[in-house]
CSV table of C-alpha atoms in Angstrom, one decimal:
chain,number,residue,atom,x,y,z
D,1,UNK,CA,-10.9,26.6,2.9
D,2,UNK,CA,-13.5,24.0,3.0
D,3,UNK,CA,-14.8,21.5,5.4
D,4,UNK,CA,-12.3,18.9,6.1
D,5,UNK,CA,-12.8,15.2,7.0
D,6,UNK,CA,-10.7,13.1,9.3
D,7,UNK,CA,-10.5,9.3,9.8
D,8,UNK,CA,-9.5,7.6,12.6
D,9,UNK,CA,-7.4,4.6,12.0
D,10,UNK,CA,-6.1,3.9,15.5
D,11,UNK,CA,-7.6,4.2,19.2
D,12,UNK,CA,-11.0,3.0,20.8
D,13,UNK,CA,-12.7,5.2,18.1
D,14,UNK,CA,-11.2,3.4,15.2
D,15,UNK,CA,-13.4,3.1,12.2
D,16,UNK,CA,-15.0,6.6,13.1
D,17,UNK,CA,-15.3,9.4,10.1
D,18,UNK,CA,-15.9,13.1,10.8
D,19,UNK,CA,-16.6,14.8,7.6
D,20,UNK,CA,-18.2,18.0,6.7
D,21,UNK,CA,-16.0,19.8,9.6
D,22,UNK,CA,-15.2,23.4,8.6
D,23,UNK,CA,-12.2,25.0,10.8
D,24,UNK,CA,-11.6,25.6,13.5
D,25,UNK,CA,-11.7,22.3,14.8
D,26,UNK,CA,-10.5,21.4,18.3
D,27,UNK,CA,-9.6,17.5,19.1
D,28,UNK,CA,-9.8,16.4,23.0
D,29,UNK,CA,-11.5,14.4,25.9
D,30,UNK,CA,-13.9,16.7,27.2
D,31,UNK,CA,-17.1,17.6,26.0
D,32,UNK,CA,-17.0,21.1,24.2
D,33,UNK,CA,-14.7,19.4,21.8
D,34,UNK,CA,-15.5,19.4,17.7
D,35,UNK,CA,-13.8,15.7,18.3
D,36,UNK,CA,-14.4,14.3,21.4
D,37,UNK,CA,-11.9,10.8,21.7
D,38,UNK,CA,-12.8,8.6,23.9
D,39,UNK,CA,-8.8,8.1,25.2
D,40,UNK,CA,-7.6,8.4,28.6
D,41,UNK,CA,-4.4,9.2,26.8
D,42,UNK,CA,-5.7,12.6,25.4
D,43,UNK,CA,-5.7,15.5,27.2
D,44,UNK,CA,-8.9,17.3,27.6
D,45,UNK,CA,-8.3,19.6,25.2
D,46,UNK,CA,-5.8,18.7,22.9
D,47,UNK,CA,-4.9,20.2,19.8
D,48,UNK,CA,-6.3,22.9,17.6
D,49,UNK,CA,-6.9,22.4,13.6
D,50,UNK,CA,-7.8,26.4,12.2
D,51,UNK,CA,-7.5,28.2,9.0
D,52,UNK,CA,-4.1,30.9,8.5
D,53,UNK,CA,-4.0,32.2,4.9
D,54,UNK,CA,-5.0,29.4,3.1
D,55,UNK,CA,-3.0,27.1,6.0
D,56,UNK,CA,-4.3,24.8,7.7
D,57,UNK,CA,-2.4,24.9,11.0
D,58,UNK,CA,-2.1,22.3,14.0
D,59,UNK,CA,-1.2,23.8,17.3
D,60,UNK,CA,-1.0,21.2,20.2
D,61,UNK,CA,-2.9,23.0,22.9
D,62,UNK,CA,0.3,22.3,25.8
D,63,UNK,CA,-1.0,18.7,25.8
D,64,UNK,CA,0.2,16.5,28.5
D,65,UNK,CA,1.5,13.7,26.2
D,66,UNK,CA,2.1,15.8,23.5
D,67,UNK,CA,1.1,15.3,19.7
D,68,UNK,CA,3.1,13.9,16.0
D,69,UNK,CA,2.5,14.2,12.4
D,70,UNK,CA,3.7,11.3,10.5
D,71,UNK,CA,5.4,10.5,13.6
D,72,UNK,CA,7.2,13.7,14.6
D,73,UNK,CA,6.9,15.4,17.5
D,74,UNK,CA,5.3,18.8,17.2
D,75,UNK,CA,3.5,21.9,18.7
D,76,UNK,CA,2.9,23.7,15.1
D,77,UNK,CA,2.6,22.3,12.0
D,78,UNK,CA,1.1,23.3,8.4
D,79,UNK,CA,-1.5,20.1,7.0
D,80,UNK,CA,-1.4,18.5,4.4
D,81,UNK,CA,-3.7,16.2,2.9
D,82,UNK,CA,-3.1,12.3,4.1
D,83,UNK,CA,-1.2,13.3,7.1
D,84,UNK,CA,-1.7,11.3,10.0
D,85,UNK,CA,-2.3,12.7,13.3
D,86,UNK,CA,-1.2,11.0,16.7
D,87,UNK,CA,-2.6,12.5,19.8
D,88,UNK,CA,-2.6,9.6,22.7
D,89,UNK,CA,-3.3,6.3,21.4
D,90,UNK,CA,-5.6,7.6,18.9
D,91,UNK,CA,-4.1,8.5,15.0
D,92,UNK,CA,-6.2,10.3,12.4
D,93,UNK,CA,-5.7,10.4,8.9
D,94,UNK,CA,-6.9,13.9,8.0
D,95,UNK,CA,-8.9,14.3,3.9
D,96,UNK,CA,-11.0,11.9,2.8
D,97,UNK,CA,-10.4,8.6,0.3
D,98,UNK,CA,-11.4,10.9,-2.6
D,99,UNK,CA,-9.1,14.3,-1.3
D,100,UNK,CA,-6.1,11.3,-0.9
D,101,UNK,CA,-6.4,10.1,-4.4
D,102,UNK,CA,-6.2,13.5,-5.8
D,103,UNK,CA,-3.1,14.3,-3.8
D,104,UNK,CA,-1.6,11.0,-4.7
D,105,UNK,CA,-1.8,11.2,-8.4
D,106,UNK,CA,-0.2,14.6,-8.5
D,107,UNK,CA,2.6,13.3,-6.6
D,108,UNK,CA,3.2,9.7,-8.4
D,109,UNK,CA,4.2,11.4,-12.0
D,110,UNK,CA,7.3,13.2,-10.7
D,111,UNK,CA,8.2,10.7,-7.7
D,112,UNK,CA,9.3,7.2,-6.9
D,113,UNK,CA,6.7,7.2,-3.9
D,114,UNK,CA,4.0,5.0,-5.9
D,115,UNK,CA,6.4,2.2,-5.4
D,116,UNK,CA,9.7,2.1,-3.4
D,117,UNK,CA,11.5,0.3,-1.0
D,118,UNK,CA,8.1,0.1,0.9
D,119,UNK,CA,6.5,-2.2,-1.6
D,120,UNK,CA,2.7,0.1,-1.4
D,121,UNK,CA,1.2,1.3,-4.4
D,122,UNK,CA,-0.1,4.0,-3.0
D,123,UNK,CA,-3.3,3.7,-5.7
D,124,UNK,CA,-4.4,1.1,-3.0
D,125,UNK,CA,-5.8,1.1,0.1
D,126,UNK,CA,-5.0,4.5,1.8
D,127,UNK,CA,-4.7,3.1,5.3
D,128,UNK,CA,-2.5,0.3,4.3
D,129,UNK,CA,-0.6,3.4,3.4
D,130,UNK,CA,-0.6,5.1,6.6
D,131,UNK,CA,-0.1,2.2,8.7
D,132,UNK,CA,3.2,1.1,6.6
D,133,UNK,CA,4.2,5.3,6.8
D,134,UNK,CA,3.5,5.0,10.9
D,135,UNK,CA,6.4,3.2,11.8
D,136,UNK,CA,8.8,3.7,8.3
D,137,UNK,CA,10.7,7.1,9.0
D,138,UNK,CA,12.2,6.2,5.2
D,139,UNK,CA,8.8,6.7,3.6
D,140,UNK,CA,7.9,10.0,5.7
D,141,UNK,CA,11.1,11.2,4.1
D,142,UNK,CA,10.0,10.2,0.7
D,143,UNK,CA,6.9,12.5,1.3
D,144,UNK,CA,8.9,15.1,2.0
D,145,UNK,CA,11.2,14.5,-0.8
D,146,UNK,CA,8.1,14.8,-3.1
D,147,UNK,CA,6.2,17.6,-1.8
D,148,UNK,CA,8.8,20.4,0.3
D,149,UNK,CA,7.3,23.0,1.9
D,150,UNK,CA,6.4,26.1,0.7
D,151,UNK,CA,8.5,29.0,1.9
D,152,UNK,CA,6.0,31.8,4.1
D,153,UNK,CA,4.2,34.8,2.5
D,154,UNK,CA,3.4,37.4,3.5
D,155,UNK,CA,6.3,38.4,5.4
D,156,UNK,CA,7.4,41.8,7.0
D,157,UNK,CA,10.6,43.3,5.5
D,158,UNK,CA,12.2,42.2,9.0
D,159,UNK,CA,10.6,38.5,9.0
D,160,UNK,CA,12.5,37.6,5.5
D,161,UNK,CA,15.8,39.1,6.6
D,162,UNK,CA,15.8,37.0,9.4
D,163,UNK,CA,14.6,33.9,7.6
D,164,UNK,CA,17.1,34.5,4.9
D,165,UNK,CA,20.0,34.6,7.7
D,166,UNK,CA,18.8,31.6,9.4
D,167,UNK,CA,18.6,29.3,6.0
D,168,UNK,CA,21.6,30.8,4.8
D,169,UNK,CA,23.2,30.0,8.3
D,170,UNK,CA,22.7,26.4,7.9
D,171,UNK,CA,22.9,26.1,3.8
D,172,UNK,CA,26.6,27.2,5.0
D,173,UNK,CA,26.9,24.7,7.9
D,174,UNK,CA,26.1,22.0,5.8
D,175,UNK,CA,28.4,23.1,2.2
D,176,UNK,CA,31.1,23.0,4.6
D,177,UNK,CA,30.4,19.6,6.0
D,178,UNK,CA,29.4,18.0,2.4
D,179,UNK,CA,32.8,19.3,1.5
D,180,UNK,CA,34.9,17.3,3.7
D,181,UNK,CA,33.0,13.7,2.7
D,182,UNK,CA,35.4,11.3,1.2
D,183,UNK,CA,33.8,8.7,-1.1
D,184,UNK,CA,35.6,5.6,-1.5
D,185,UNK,CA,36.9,4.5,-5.1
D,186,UNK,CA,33.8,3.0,-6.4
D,187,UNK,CA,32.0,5.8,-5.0
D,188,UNK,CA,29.3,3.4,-3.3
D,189,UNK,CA,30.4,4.4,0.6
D,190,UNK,CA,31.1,7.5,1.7
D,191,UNK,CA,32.9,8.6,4.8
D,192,UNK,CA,32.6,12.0,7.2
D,193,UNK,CA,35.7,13.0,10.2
D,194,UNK,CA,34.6,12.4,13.1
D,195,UNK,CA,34.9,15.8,14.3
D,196,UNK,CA,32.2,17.2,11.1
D,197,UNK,CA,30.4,14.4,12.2
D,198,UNK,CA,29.8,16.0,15.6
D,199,UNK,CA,29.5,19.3,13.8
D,200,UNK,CA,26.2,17.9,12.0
D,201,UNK,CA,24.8,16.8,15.2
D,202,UNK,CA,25.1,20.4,16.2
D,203,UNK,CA,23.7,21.6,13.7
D,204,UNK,CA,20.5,19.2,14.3
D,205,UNK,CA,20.5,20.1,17.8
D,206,UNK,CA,20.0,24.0,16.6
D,207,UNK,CA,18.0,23.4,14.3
D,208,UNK,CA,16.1,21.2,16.9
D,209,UNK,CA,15.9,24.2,19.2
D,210,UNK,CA,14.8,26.6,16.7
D,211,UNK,CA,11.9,24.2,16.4
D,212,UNK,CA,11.1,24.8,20.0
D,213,UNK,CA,11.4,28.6,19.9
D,214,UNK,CA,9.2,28.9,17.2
D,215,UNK,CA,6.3,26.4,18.8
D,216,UNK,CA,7.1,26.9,22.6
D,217,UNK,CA,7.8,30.5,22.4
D,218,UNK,CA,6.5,31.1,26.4
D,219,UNK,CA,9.3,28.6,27.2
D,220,UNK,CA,12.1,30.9,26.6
């Protein structure tokens, strides 16, 4: 992969640029760091950025007050060009205003995310972008809506059986639950039991724990 750049939008280093930064790049406090942030509110060393068959992976390095990408909470995560890093008071925008653009125009033809209920044109300022996506859950969803992620290669045998079972686990969970909506008659408002309503916040809470398995895996 090649050298990345990341932007700091938020912090006491706001306004700083690091380009040219080839992986593996670790963010923290302390000296010894690729970043060094000047934010009490970092741990000393942070997180990790480094290079996994053609990945670029983010592993929070068991930071006291932990890290998100475009505002989620996370320990491991796969970049992606214009995602926004939050690691104390301090957010970075990681791919610079030309690597953005590029991203941007692929997605714009075959998505509504140029312009949307947020009211960006995302052909603007890419910070304006960011800042609007920091606090808008919606618009993080529209991301996703646009650009899914990619299933994992390179599996064992064993590793895509078990990947099948969990997906089809939970494409079952939720036909069953879909089934049981009831739309009204102009088919504007739709409406779930209560009990399959509980049923779906089960199934976010194991999904939610899978999550931790799979990034805190010396927790269990």
């Amino acid at each position: 992969m090649n050298a990345i750049t990341l932007r700091v939008l938020d912090g006491s280093d706001r306004g700083r640029v690091y380009e040219g930064i080839a992986p593996p790049v670790t963010i923290g406090r302390e000296e010894g760091n690729t970043i060094q942030l000047n934010d009490e509110r970092v741990s000393r060393f942070h997180i990790k950025i480094q290079e996994d068959n053609d990945n670029l992976v983010l592993t929070d390095l068991e930071s006291t007050n932990g890290t998100k990408v475009n505002g989620e909470e996370i320990q491991l995560r796969i970049l992606r060009i214009g995602d926004m890093i939050s690691v104390g008071r301090s957010v970075l925008l990681l791919g610079s205003r030309e690597d953005i653009a590029k991203r941007v125009s692929k997605l714009q033809p075959n998505s509504h995310l140029s312009r949307g209920d947020s009211g960006l044109d995302l052909s603007g300022k890419v910070e304006d972008f960011a800042k609007k996506a920091k606090h808008d859950s919606r618009l993080q969803a529209r991301i996703y809506d646009a650009e899914p992620p990619e299933l994992p290669s390179r599996l064992s045998p064993g590793q895509a059986a078990q990947l099948s079972e969990l997906l089809e686990y939970v494409h079952i969970r939720l036909r069953e639950l879909v089934s049981d909506i009831h739309a009204d008659r102009k088919g504007e408002v739709v409406e779930l039991d209560i009990r399959q309503w509980q049923y779906l916040l089960d199934l976010q809470a194991r999904v939610s724990e899978y999550l931790r398995n799979i990034g805190h895996p010396n927790d269990f």
